[in-house]
Amino acid sequence: MKYVIVLLLLLCPLLLAGQTFTTLDNGDIRVQGSNYSALFSAKDGCLAGLVVRRTEFMEKERYYGWIQEYRPCFFTASPGLLDEGAACSAVLEGSSVVCTAPSLGTAVFEMKDDHFTVRAQNTSGALVNYIMAFSGRVRCIEADWKPMDIDQGGFRADSVKWVLEHALVGAEGSSLWERYSYSARIARLDLEPGEEKSLSFFFVPATVKETEAAYKMRLPAMTAEEFDLASPCDWQVFQRRDRLSGPVLFSGRAPAGCDSIRYRITGTDLRGKKVDTSRKTLQVRNGYFSETVTCPAGGWYRVETEALAKGRPVAGKVIERVGVGEVFVGAGQSNSTNWGQFFAEQESGMVSATDGVRWMKAEGPMPGVHEGSSGGSYYPSLGDLIYREFNVPVGIASAGHGGSAIVHWRPEWMLYKHFIGRVRDLGRDGFRAVLWHQGEADYGREFDGALSDMINMIRTSREDAGWYVPWFVAQVSYNNEEAAAGPIRNVHKALWDLGVALEGPDTDTLTGKMRDYDGKGVHLSPEGLREHARLWAEKLIPYIHACTD
């Protein structure tokens, strides 16, 4: 009988302190706590899944643009490249799961019934980063955020509260949290040789108040108010269809019992003429409204709305700045994001930016970039130049990622998904063109492979968008103080010659004082950002005239 008992114990999952440990047939380890379930990948040596109240918190996409393989939790060697030769592992030791990346470090997950702590130690002789990626749907509702320096971007905190659906994860410890605008939410520990740091995660049900706070962050225009105006919103720019007009989308939820929405648009158009639509109405169906109206190109316009019940106003909203003008999507690597040495602020007050959810004045770091950089950008100055030429507001959706190579923008990877999400947010014919600035990371890449990747990305974007998206591609390869002449420049020219993309500026001409750190850097000084904008304007202004005149 005792042998039967022993055999049964061997076949059963290990039970410790209220949690259950199960080793699966493929070697993966599942830990079941009272209110969470964690899955460790034996092959990748990482935490591959974290379910709290039936909600998956871990990111399931490739997220770190320069990493060649998806691993949601791993060690990287400075400056961020995974040691591909390392055979990672995850093994169960008592009530802990030990994840190891040979030559880099070890992460010990101490599993408890309602929380766990991970202790990461650097066993290499160089700086190592321990990174965990959580779902981009997660929203941080509480944190002691502190700005990080310009070279790192984003913000850091030693404690956070994250909410997804009805689950809450709290985390604290000696951490460096990066509040990036990544599709994923990133937690990172920077470890010097021999250094150890820890993170603790706690799992509880989210309160109604916490769930509502997270919901408002995901959809800020949609609130618990009876009258929700999702569009238009403050600082929003709609792409004009011709020189003198464009669509404005009205959408949202009406109060109970309302059958129509009355609106009025006032302001000045691009010719300096006063605009006043008087009061027009939109129909409400099943409590919601969504209708596009034609508006003169120009702005900023003031938009007044009222929800009506049998002709009687019951609620109202006023939006102070709405424009009909020119919209662009920016993508590529660092000189398309926020890596300028200092900010280059706009002068006109007519340039806005969007991260796909909110619209805001374009100032300081541009929202929406994938890597969360926090330096200067050329977009505000470019918007000024276009506004001065056409007298219409300008909107920018910046979606690049610093340090990325062309291969990281393949359609199956997260950088592309982040970018195409912005394209879809703006809608069919919702912007003038994509502005692509990338090549420094592919300075020496062979011609055929780079050209094939670029053509595939551009054509796939048009298929995914459902319309022929114009692409401007800059000629760029500058990656040091020497004169740039990388083969990637020939790829850019081939795209123009083949008619796949339109000709963007040659920014390899930006040398000397145009670069940061007294001409020694690869990013741009304030003067360089303004000159970068001027080079783009030289290409875009004639094109816009050709489209609208």
Coordinates of C-alpha atoms in Angstrom, one line a residue:
M1 CA 0.0 0.0 0.0
K2 CA 2.8 2.4 0.8
Y3 CA 4.2 2.1 -2.7
V4 CA 0.8 3.0 -4.1
I5 CA 0.7 6.1 -1.9
V6 CA 4.2 7.1 -3.0
L7 CA 3.2 6.6 -6.7
L8 CA 0.0 8.7 -6.3
L9 CA 2.1 11.5 -4.7
L10 CA 4.5 11.5 -7.6
L11 CA 1.7 11.7 -10.1
C12 CA -0.1 14.5 -8.3
P13 CA 0.8 18.2 -8.6
L14 CA 3.0 19.6 -5.8
L15 CA 1.0 21.4 -3.2
L16 CA 2.8 24.1 -1.1
A17 CA 1.4 26.8 1.1
G18 CA -2.0 27.1 -0.7
Q19 CA -0.6 27.1 -4.3
T20 CA -0.3 24.3 -6.8
F21 CA 2.8 23.5 -8.8
T22 CA 2.4 21.4 -12.0
T23 CA 5.1 20.3 -14.4
L24 CA 3.5 19.8 -17.8
D25 CA 4.6 17.2 -20.4
N26 CA 6.7 19.7 -22.3
G27 CA 8.5 20.7 -19.2
D28 CA 6.6 24.0 -18.7
I29 CA 5.7 24.8 -15.1
R30 CA 2.2 26.0 -14.1
V31 CA 1.7 27.7 -10.7
Q32 CA -1.9 28.1 -9.5
G33 CA -2.4 30.6 -6.6
S34 CA -5.7 31.6 -5.0
N35 CA -6.3 34.4 -7.5
Y36 CA -3.7 34.0 -10.2
S37 CA -2.2 31.4 -12.5
A38 CA 1.4 31.7 -13.8
L39 CA 3.0 29.7 -16.7
F40 CA 6.8 29.4 -17.0
S41 CA 8.3 28.3 -20.3
A42 CA 11.0 25.7 -19.8
K43 CA 12.4 26.4 -23.3
D44 CA 12.6 30.1 -23.0
G45 CA 13.4 30.3 -19.3
C46 CA 10.7 33.0 -18.7
L47 CA 7.3 33.8 -17.3
A48 CA 5.2 33.2 -20.4
G49 CA 1.7 33.7 -19.0
L50 CA 0.1 35.5 -16.0
V51 CA -3.7 35.1 -15.7
V52 CA -5.5 37.1 -13.0
R53 CA -9.2 36.7 -12.6
R54 CA -9.4 35.0 -16.1
T55 CA -7.5 37.9 -17.6
E56 CA -4.1 37.4 -19.4
F57 CA -1.6 40.2 -18.3
M58 CA 1.4 39.1 -20.3
E59 CA 2.1 40.5 -23.8
K60 CA 1.9 37.9 -26.5
E61 CA 3.6 39.7 -29.3
R62 CA 7.1 40.6 -30.3
Y63 CA 7.6 43.9 -28.6
Y64 CA 11.2 44.9 -28.3
G65 CA 11.9 46.0 -31.8
W66 CA 15.6 44.9 -32.0
I67 CA 15.1 41.5 -30.3
Q68 CA 15.0 38.8 -32.9
E69 CA 12.7 36.4 -31.1
Y70 CA 9.6 36.9 -28.9
R71 CA 10.3 36.2 -25.2
P72 CA 8.0 38.0 -22.8
C73 CA 10.6 37.8 -19.9
F74 CA 14.3 37.4 -20.5
F75 CA 17.7 38.8 -19.9
T76 CA 19.4 41.0 -22.4
A77 CA 23.0 42.0 -22.6
S78 CA 23.7 45.7 -22.9
P79 CA 22.9 47.6 -25.1
G80 CA 19.8 45.3 -25.4
L81 CA 20.7 42.4 -27.7
L82 CA 19.6 39.0 -26.4
D83 CA 22.4 36.4 -26.1
E84 CA 21.0 34.1 -28.8
G85 CA 23.6 31.4 -27.9
A86 CA 22.3 31.0 -24.4
A87 CA 20.2 27.9 -23.7
C88 CA 17.6 29.4 -21.3
S89 CA 15.8 27.2 -18.8
A90 CA 13.1 27.3 -16.1
V91 CA 13.1 24.7 -13.3
L92 CA 11.1 24.1 -10.1
E93 CA 13.0 24.2 -6.9
G94 CA 10.6 23.8 -3.9
S95 CA 8.2 26.7 -4.0
S96 CA 10.4 28.7 -6.4
V97 CA 10.8 28.7 -10.1
V98 CA 14.4 29.4 -11.2
C99 CA 14.8 30.9 -14.7
T100 CA 18.4 31.0 -16.0
A101 CA 20.1 32.5 -19.0
P102 CA 23.6 31.2 -19.0
S103 CA 26.3 33.9 -19.2
L104 CA 23.8 36.5 -18.3
G105 CA 21.9 35.9 -15.1
T106 CA 19.3 34.2 -13.0
A107 CA 15.7 35.2 -12.0
V108 CA 14.2 33.4 -9.0
F109 CA 10.4 33.6 -8.7
E110 CA 9.3 33.0 -5.1
M111 CA 5.7 31.9 -5.5
K112 CA 3.1 32.6 -2.8
D113 CA -0.6 32.0 -2.7
D114 CA -1.6 35.6 -3.5
H115 CA 1.6 37.2 -4.8
F116 CA 5.1 36.4 -5.9
T117 CA 8.5 38.0 -5.9
V118 CA 11.2 37.8 -8.6
R119 CA 14.8 38.3 -7.6
A120 CA 17.0 38.9 -10.7
Q121 CA 20.8 38.7 -10.5
N122 CA 23.4 39.6 -13.1
T123 CA 26.0 36.9 -13.3
S124 CA 27.8 38.4 -16.3
G125 CA 30.6 40.9 -16.4
A126 CA 28.6 43.6 -18.2
L127 CA 25.4 45.6 -17.7
V128 CA 22.4 43.4 -18.1
N129 CA 18.7 44.3 -18.4
Y130 CA 15.9 42.1 -17.0
I131 CA 12.7 42.8 -18.9
M132 CA 9.1 41.8 -18.5
A133 CA 6.4 42.8 -21.0
F134 CA 2.8 43.1 -20.0
S135 CA -0.3 43.5 -22.2
G136 CA -0.7 46.8 -24.0
R137 CA -4.3 46.8 -22.8
V138 CA -3.2 47.2 -19.2
R139 CA -3.6 50.7 -17.8
C140 CA -1.7 52.2 -14.9
I141 CA -4.1 53.9 -12.5
E142 CA -1.6 54.8 -9.8
A143 CA 2.2 55.2 -9.7
D144 CA 4.9 57.5 -8.3
W145 CA 6.2 58.4 -11.7
K146 CA 9.6 60.2 -12.1
P147 CA 11.0 61.4 -15.4
M148 CA 13.9 59.5 -16.8
D149 CA 16.8 61.2 -18.6
I150 CA 16.5 62.0 -22.3
D151 CA 18.6 59.1 -23.4
Q152 CA 16.3 56.6 -21.8
G153 CA 12.9 58.2 -22.3
G154 CA 9.7 57.6 -20.5
F155 CA 9.2 57.6 -16.8
R156 CA 10.1 55.3 -13.9
A157 CA 8.4 54.3 -10.6
D158 CA 9.1 52.1 -7.7
S159 CA 5.4 51.1 -7.3
V160 CA 2.5 50.9 -9.6
K161 CA -1.1 49.6 -9.8
W162 CA -2.2 48.1 -13.1
V163 CA -5.8 47.3 -14.1
L164 CA -7.0 45.1 -16.9
E165 CA -10.7 44.4 -17.1
H166 CA -11.7 43.4 -13.6
A167 CA -8.2 42.4 -12.3
L168 CA -5.6 44.5 -10.5
V169 CA -1.9 43.8 -10.3
G170 CA 0.2 45.8 -7.9
A171 CA 4.0 45.9 -8.2
E172 CA 6.8 47.3 -6.1
G173 CA 10.5 47.0 -5.5
S174 CA 13.9 48.2 -6.7
S175 CA 12.6 48.5 -10.2
L176 CA 12.9 50.8 -13.2
W177 CA 9.4 51.0 -14.7
E178 CA 9.2 52.5 -18.1
R179 CA 5.9 54.2 -18.9
Y180 CA 6.4 53.8 -22.6
S181 CA 3.9 54.3 -25.3
Y182 CA 4.8 50.8 -26.4
S183 CA 2.0 48.5 -27.4
A184 CA 3.3 46.5 -24.4
R185 CA 3.8 47.8 -20.9
I186 CA 7.4 47.3 -19.9
A187 CA 9.1 46.6 -16.5
R188 CA 12.9 46.6 -16.5
L189 CA 15.6 46.1 -14.0
D190 CA 19.0 47.5 -14.9
L191 CA 21.7 45.3 -13.3
E192 CA 25.4 46.0 -12.9
P193 CA 27.7 43.0 -12.8
G194 CA 26.9 40.9 -9.7
E195 CA 23.9 43.1 -8.8
E196 CA 20.6 41.8 -7.6
K197 CA 17.2 43.6 -7.7
S198 CA 13.7 42.4 -7.0
L199 CA 10.1 43.0 -7.9
S200 CA 7.0 41.9 -6.0
F201 CA 3.6 41.4 -7.7
F202 CA 0.3 41.3 -5.8
F203 CA -3.1 40.1 -7.3
V204 CA -6.5 41.3 -6.1
P205 CA -9.9 42.0 -7.7
A206 CA -10.2 45.6 -9.1
T207 CA -12.8 47.8 -7.4
V208 CA -15.5 49.4 -9.5
K209 CA -13.6 52.8 -9.1
E210 CA -10.4 51.2 -10.3
T211 CA -12.0 49.6 -13.3
E212 CA -13.7 52.8 -14.3
A213 CA -10.4 54.7 -14.0
A214 CA -8.7 52.2 -16.3
Y215 CA -11.6 52.4 -18.8
K216 CA -11.4 56.2 -19.0
M217 CA -7.7 56.0 -19.7
R218 CA -8.3 53.6 -22.6
L219 CA -11.2 55.6 -24.0
P220 CA -10.9 59.1 -22.5
A221 CA -13.7 60.6 -24.6
M222 CA -16.1 57.9 -23.4
T223 CA -17.0 58.5 -19.8
A224 CA -19.8 57.6 -17.4
E225 CA -21.6 60.9 -18.4
E226 CA -24.9 60.6 -20.2
F227 CA -23.7 62.6 -23.1
D228 CA -20.4 61.3 -24.5
L229 CA -18.9 63.0 -27.5
A230 CA -16.1 60.8 -28.8
S231 CA -15.5 62.8 -32.0
P232 CA -14.6 65.5 -32.6
C233 CA -12.3 66.2 -29.7
D234 CA -10.1 69.1 -28.7
W235 CA -7.0 69.6 -31.0
Q236 CA -8.3 67.1 -33.5
V237 CA -7.4 67.6 -37.2
F238 CA -9.4 66.0 -40.0
Q239 CA -7.7 65.5 -43.4
R240 CA -9.2 67.8 -46.0
R241 CA -10.4 66.1 -49.2
D242 CA -9.7 69.0 -51.5
R243 CA -8.3 72.5 -51.1
L244 CA -11.4 74.0 -49.5
S245 CA -13.2 71.3 -47.6
G246 CA -13.0 68.1 -45.6
P247 CA -15.1 65.8 -43.4
V248 CA -15.7 66.1 -39.7
L249 CA -16.9 63.0 -37.8
F250 CA -19.5 63.4 -35.1
S251 CA -19.9 60.3 -33.0
G252 CA -20.8 59.3 -29.5
R253 CA -23.5 58.3 -27.1
A254 CA -26.6 60.4 -26.4
P255 CA -28.5 60.7 -23.1
A256 CA -31.5 58.4 -22.6
G257 CA -34.6 59.6 -24.4
C258 CA -32.7 61.9 -26.9
D259 CA -33.5 61.5 -30.6
S260 CA -31.1 64.0 -32.2
I261 CA -27.9 66.0 -31.8
R262 CA -27.7 69.6 -32.7
Y263 CA -24.3 71.1 -33.7
R264 CA -22.8 74.4 -34.7
I265 CA -19.3 75.0 -36.2
T266 CA -17.8 78.5 -36.0
G267 CA -14.4 80.0 -36.9
T268 CA -12.4 81.1 -39.8
D269 CA -11.5 79.1 -42.9
L270 CA -8.2 79.0 -44.8
R271 CA -9.3 82.0 -47.0
G272 CA -10.0 84.1 -43.9
K273 CA -13.8 83.9 -44.3
K274 CA -16.0 83.5 -41.3
V275 CA -17.6 80.1 -40.9
D276 CA -20.9 79.6 -39.1
T277 CA -22.9 76.5 -39.9
S278 CA -25.9 77.7 -37.9
R279 CA -27.5 74.9 -36.0
K280 CA -27.9 71.6 -37.8
T281 CA -29.0 68.2 -36.5
L282 CA -27.8 64.6 -36.5
Q283 CA -30.0 61.6 -35.9
V284 CA -29.6 59.4 -32.8
R285 CA -30.2 55.6 -33.3
N286 CA -30.4 53.2 -30.4
G287 CA -28.8 55.8 -28.1
Y288 CA -25.7 56.4 -30.4
F289 CA -24.9 58.8 -33.2
S290 CA -22.2 58.7 -35.9
E291 CA -22.3 60.9 -38.9
T292 CA -19.8 62.8 -41.1
V293 CA -20.4 66.3 -42.2
T294 CA -18.5 68.5 -44.7
C295 CA -16.7 71.5 -43.2
P296 CA -14.6 74.2 -44.9
A297 CA -10.8 73.6 -44.6
G298 CA -9.3 75.8 -41.9
G299 CA -9.6 76.3 -38.2
W300 CA -9.3 76.3 -35.4
Y301 CA -13.0 75.9 -35.2
R302 CA -15.3 76.0 -32.2
V303 CA -17.8 73.1 -32.1
E304 CA -20.9 73.4 -30.0
T305 CA -23.2 70.3 -29.5
E306 CA -26.5 69.8 -27.8
A307 CA -28.4 66.5 -27.2
L308 CA -32.1 67.0 -27.9
A309 CA -35.2 65.2 -26.7
K310 CA -38.2 66.1 -28.8
G311 CA -36.5 69.4 -29.7
R312 CA -35.6 70.3 -26.1
P313 CA -31.9 70.5 -25.1
V314 CA -31.0 68.2 -22.2
A315 CA -27.2 68.2 -22.4
G316 CA -24.3 69.9 -24.3
K317 CA -20.6 69.9 -25.0
V318 CA -18.2 72.5 -26.5
I319 CA -14.9 71.7 -28.2
E320 CA -12.7 74.7 -28.6
R321 CA -10.2 73.6 -31.3
V322 CA -11.1 71.4 -34.3
G323 CA -9.3 71.7 -37.6
V324 CA -9.7 70.6 -41.2
G325 CA -6.3 70.5 -42.7
E326 CA -3.3 68.2 -43.3
V327 CA -2.5 65.1 -41.3
F328 CA 0.6 62.9 -41.5
V329 CA 1.8 59.6 -40.0
G330 CA 5.5 59.5 -39.1
A331 CA 7.5 56.2 -38.8
G332 CA 11.0 54.9 -38.8
Q333 CA 13.8 55.0 -36.3
S334 CA 15.1 57.5 -33.8
N335 CA 15.3 60.6 -36.0
S336 CA 11.6 60.1 -36.8
T337 CA 10.7 60.0 -33.0
N338 CA 11.9 62.0 -30.0
W339 CA 15.7 61.7 -29.9
G340 CA 16.6 65.3 -30.7
Q341 CA 19.0 66.9 -28.3
F342 CA 16.5 69.5 -27.2
F343 CA 12.9 70.4 -28.0
A344 CA 12.1 72.4 -31.1
E345 CA 8.8 74.0 -30.2
Q346 CA 6.2 75.1 -32.7
E347 CA 5.5 78.8 -33.2
S348 CA 2.1 78.8 -34.9
G349 CA 0.0 77.1 -32.3
M350 CA -1.7 75.3 -35.2
V351 CA 0.1 71.9 -34.9
S352 CA -1.4 69.0 -33.0
A353 CA -0.5 65.4 -32.3
T354 CA -2.3 62.1 -31.5
D355 CA -1.3 58.8 -29.9
G356 CA -4.3 57.1 -31.5
V357 CA -6.5 57.8 -28.5
R358 CA -6.0 61.5 -27.5
W359 CA -5.3 64.6 -29.5
M360 CA -3.2 67.4 -28.0
K361 CA -1.0 70.3 -28.9
A362 CA 2.3 69.2 -30.5
E363 CA 4.9 70.3 -28.0
G364 CA 7.7 68.6 -26.2
P365 CA 8.0 64.9 -26.9
M366 CA 5.5 63.7 -29.5
P367 CA 3.0 61.2 -28.2
G368 CA 2.4 57.8 -29.8
V369 CA 6.0 56.8 -30.6
H370 CA 6.6 53.1 -29.9
E371 CA 9.7 53.3 -27.7
G372 CA 8.5 56.2 -25.5
S373 CA 11.5 58.5 -26.3
S374 CA 11.3 61.9 -24.6
G375 CA 13.6 64.3 -26.5
G376 CA 13.0 66.7 -29.4
S377 CA 11.3 66.1 -32.7
Y378 CA 11.1 67.8 -36.1
Y379 CA 7.4 67.5 -36.4
P380 CA 6.3 70.8 -34.7
S381 CA 8.6 72.8 -37.0
L382 CA 7.4 70.9 -40.0
G383 CA 3.8 71.6 -39.0
D384 CA 4.6 75.3 -38.7
L385 CA 6.0 75.4 -42.3
I386 CA 3.0 73.6 -43.7
Y387 CA 0.6 75.8 -41.8
R388 CA 2.3 79.0 -43.2
E389 CA 2.0 77.7 -46.7
F390 CA -1.6 76.5 -46.6
N391 CA -3.2 78.3 -43.7
V392 CA -4.7 75.0 -42.3
P393 CA -4.0 73.2 -39.0
V394 CA -1.6 70.2 -39.2
G395 CA -1.9 66.9 -37.3
I396 CA 0.9 64.4 -36.7
A397 CA 0.7 60.8 -35.6
S398 CA 4.2 59.7 -34.8
A399 CA 4.6 55.9 -34.6
G400 CA 8.4 55.2 -34.9
H401 CA 10.9 53.3 -32.8
G402 CA 14.5 54.4 -32.2
G403 CA 17.2 52.0 -33.2
S404 CA 14.9 49.8 -35.3
A405 CA 16.1 48.1 -38.5
I406 CA 13.9 47.4 -41.5
V407 CA 13.6 43.7 -40.5
H408 CA 11.8 44.8 -37.3
W409 CA 9.0 46.4 -39.3
R410 CA 8.0 43.2 -41.0
P411 CA 4.2 42.9 -40.9
E412 CA 4.1 40.1 -38.4
W413 CA 6.1 42.1 -35.8
M414 CA 4.8 44.5 -33.2
L415 CA 6.4 47.7 -34.6
Y416 CA 4.3 47.3 -37.8
K417 CA 1.2 46.4 -35.8
H418 CA 1.7 49.5 -33.7
F419 CA 2.1 51.6 -36.9
I420 CA -0.8 50.1 -38.8
G421 CA -3.0 50.6 -35.7
R422 CA -2.4 54.3 -36.0
V423 CA -3.2 54.2 -39.8
R424 CA -6.5 52.5 -39.0
D425 CA -7.3 54.9 -36.2
L426 CA -7.2 57.8 -38.7
G427 CA -9.4 55.9 -41.2
R428 CA -9.6 55.7 -44.9
D429 CA -8.1 58.7 -46.6
G430 CA -7.6 60.1 -43.0
F431 CA -4.1 61.5 -43.6
R432 CA -2.0 62.8 -46.5
A433 CA 1.0 60.5 -46.4
V434 CA 3.4 58.4 -44.3
L435 CA 6.7 60.0 -43.7
W436 CA 9.3 57.3 -43.4
H437 CA 12.8 58.1 -42.0
Q438 CA 14.9 55.0 -41.4
G439 CA 18.3 53.7 -42.6
E440 CA 20.9 54.4 -39.9
A441 CA 20.5 50.9 -38.5
D442 CA 20.7 49.3 -42.0
Y443 CA 23.8 51.3 -43.1
G444 CA 25.6 48.3 -44.5
R445 CA 22.7 45.9 -45.2
E446 CA 22.7 44.1 -48.5
F447 CA 20.6 45.7 -51.2
D448 CA 18.2 42.9 -52.3
G449 CA 17.0 41.9 -48.8
A450 CA 16.5 45.5 -47.6
L451 CA 14.6 46.4 -50.8
S452 CA 12.4 43.3 -50.5
D453 CA 11.5 44.1 -46.9
M454 CA 10.6 47.7 -47.7
I455 CA 8.4 46.8 -50.7
N456 CA 6.6 44.2 -48.7
M457 CA 6.0 46.5 -45.7
I458 CA 4.7 49.4 -47.9
R459 CA 2.4 47.2 -50.0
T460 CA 1.1 45.3 -47.0
S461 CA 0.3 48.6 -45.3
R462 CA -1.9 49.6 -48.3
E463 CA -3.7 46.2 -48.2
D464 CA -4.2 46.5 -44.4
A465 CA -5.4 50.1 -44.6
G466 CA -7.8 49.3 -47.4
W467 CA -6.7 52.3 -49.5
Y468 CA -3.6 53.4 -51.4
V469 CA -1.6 55.1 -48.7
P470 CA 1.1 57.4 -50.1
W471 CA 4.6 56.9 -48.7
F472 CA 7.4 59.4 -48.7
V473 CA 10.8 57.7 -48.0
A474 CA 13.8 59.8 -46.9
Q475 CA 17.3 58.9 -48.1
V476 CA 19.2 58.3 -44.9
S477 CA 22.2 56.2 -43.7
Y478 CA 24.2 58.6 -41.4
N479 CA 25.4 56.7 -38.4
N480 CA 28.7 58.4 -37.4
E481 CA 30.8 61.5 -38.0
E482 CA 32.0 60.2 -41.4
A483 CA 30.2 61.1 -44.6
A484 CA 27.4 58.6 -45.1
A485 CA 27.3 56.5 -48.3
G486 CA 25.7 53.3 -47.1
P487 CA 24.1 50.9 -49.6
I488 CA 20.8 51.6 -47.9
R489 CA 20.7 54.9 -49.8
N490 CA 20.4 52.9 -53.0
V491 CA 17.4 51.0 -51.6
H492 CA 15.6 54.3 -50.9
K493 CA 16.3 55.6 -54.4
A494 CA 15.1 52.2 -55.9
L495 CA 11.8 52.7 -54.1
W496 CA 11.4 56.1 -55.8
D497 CA 12.4 54.7 -59.2
L498 CA 10.1 51.8 -59.0
G499 CA 7.2 54.0 -58.0
V500 CA 6.7 52.2 -54.7
A501 CA 7.3 55.4 -52.7
L502 CA 7.6 59.1 -53.2
E503 CA 10.9 60.9 -52.9
G504 CA 11.6 62.2 -49.4
P505 CA 14.5 64.4 -48.4
D506 CA 18.2 63.4 -48.3
T507 CA 18.9 63.9 -44.6
D508 CA 22.5 62.6 -44.8
T509 CA 23.3 66.3 -45.6
L510 CA 22.6 67.2 -42.0
T511 CA 26.1 67.2 -40.6
G512 CA 28.3 69.2 -38.3
K513 CA 26.3 71.6 -36.1
M514 CA 23.1 70.0 -37.3
R515 CA 23.9 66.9 -35.1
D516 CA 23.8 66.7 -31.4
Y517 CA 26.8 66.8 -29.0
D518 CA 28.7 69.4 -31.1
G519 CA 28.3 67.3 -34.3
K520 CA 29.5 64.1 -32.8
G521 CA 26.1 62.4 -32.4
V522 CA 23.8 60.7 -34.8
H523 CA 20.7 62.6 -33.6
L524 CA 19.9 66.2 -34.2
S525 CA 20.5 69.5 -32.5
P526 CA 17.7 72.1 -32.3
E527 CA 19.1 73.7 -35.5
G528 CA 19.2 70.3 -37.1
L529 CA 15.6 69.6 -36.1
R530 CA 14.5 72.8 -37.8
E531 CA 16.6 72.0 -40.9
H532 CA 15.2 68.5 -40.9
A533 CA 11.7 70.0 -41.0
R534 CA 12.6 72.3 -43.8
L535 CA 14.0 69.5 -46.0
W536 CA 10.7 67.6 -45.5
A537 CA 8.7 70.7 -46.3
E538 CA 10.5 71.1 -49.6
K539 CA 9.2 67.7 -50.6
L540 CA 5.7 67.8 -49.1
I541 CA 4.6 71.3 -50.1
P542 CA 4.7 70.8 -53.9
Y543 CA 3.0 67.4 -53.4
I544 CA 0.2 68.9 -51.4
H545 CA -0.3 71.7 -53.9
A546 CA -0.5 69.0 -56.7
C547 CA -3.2 67.2 -54.7
T548 CA -5.3 70.3 -53.9
D549 CA -4.8 73.0 -56.5

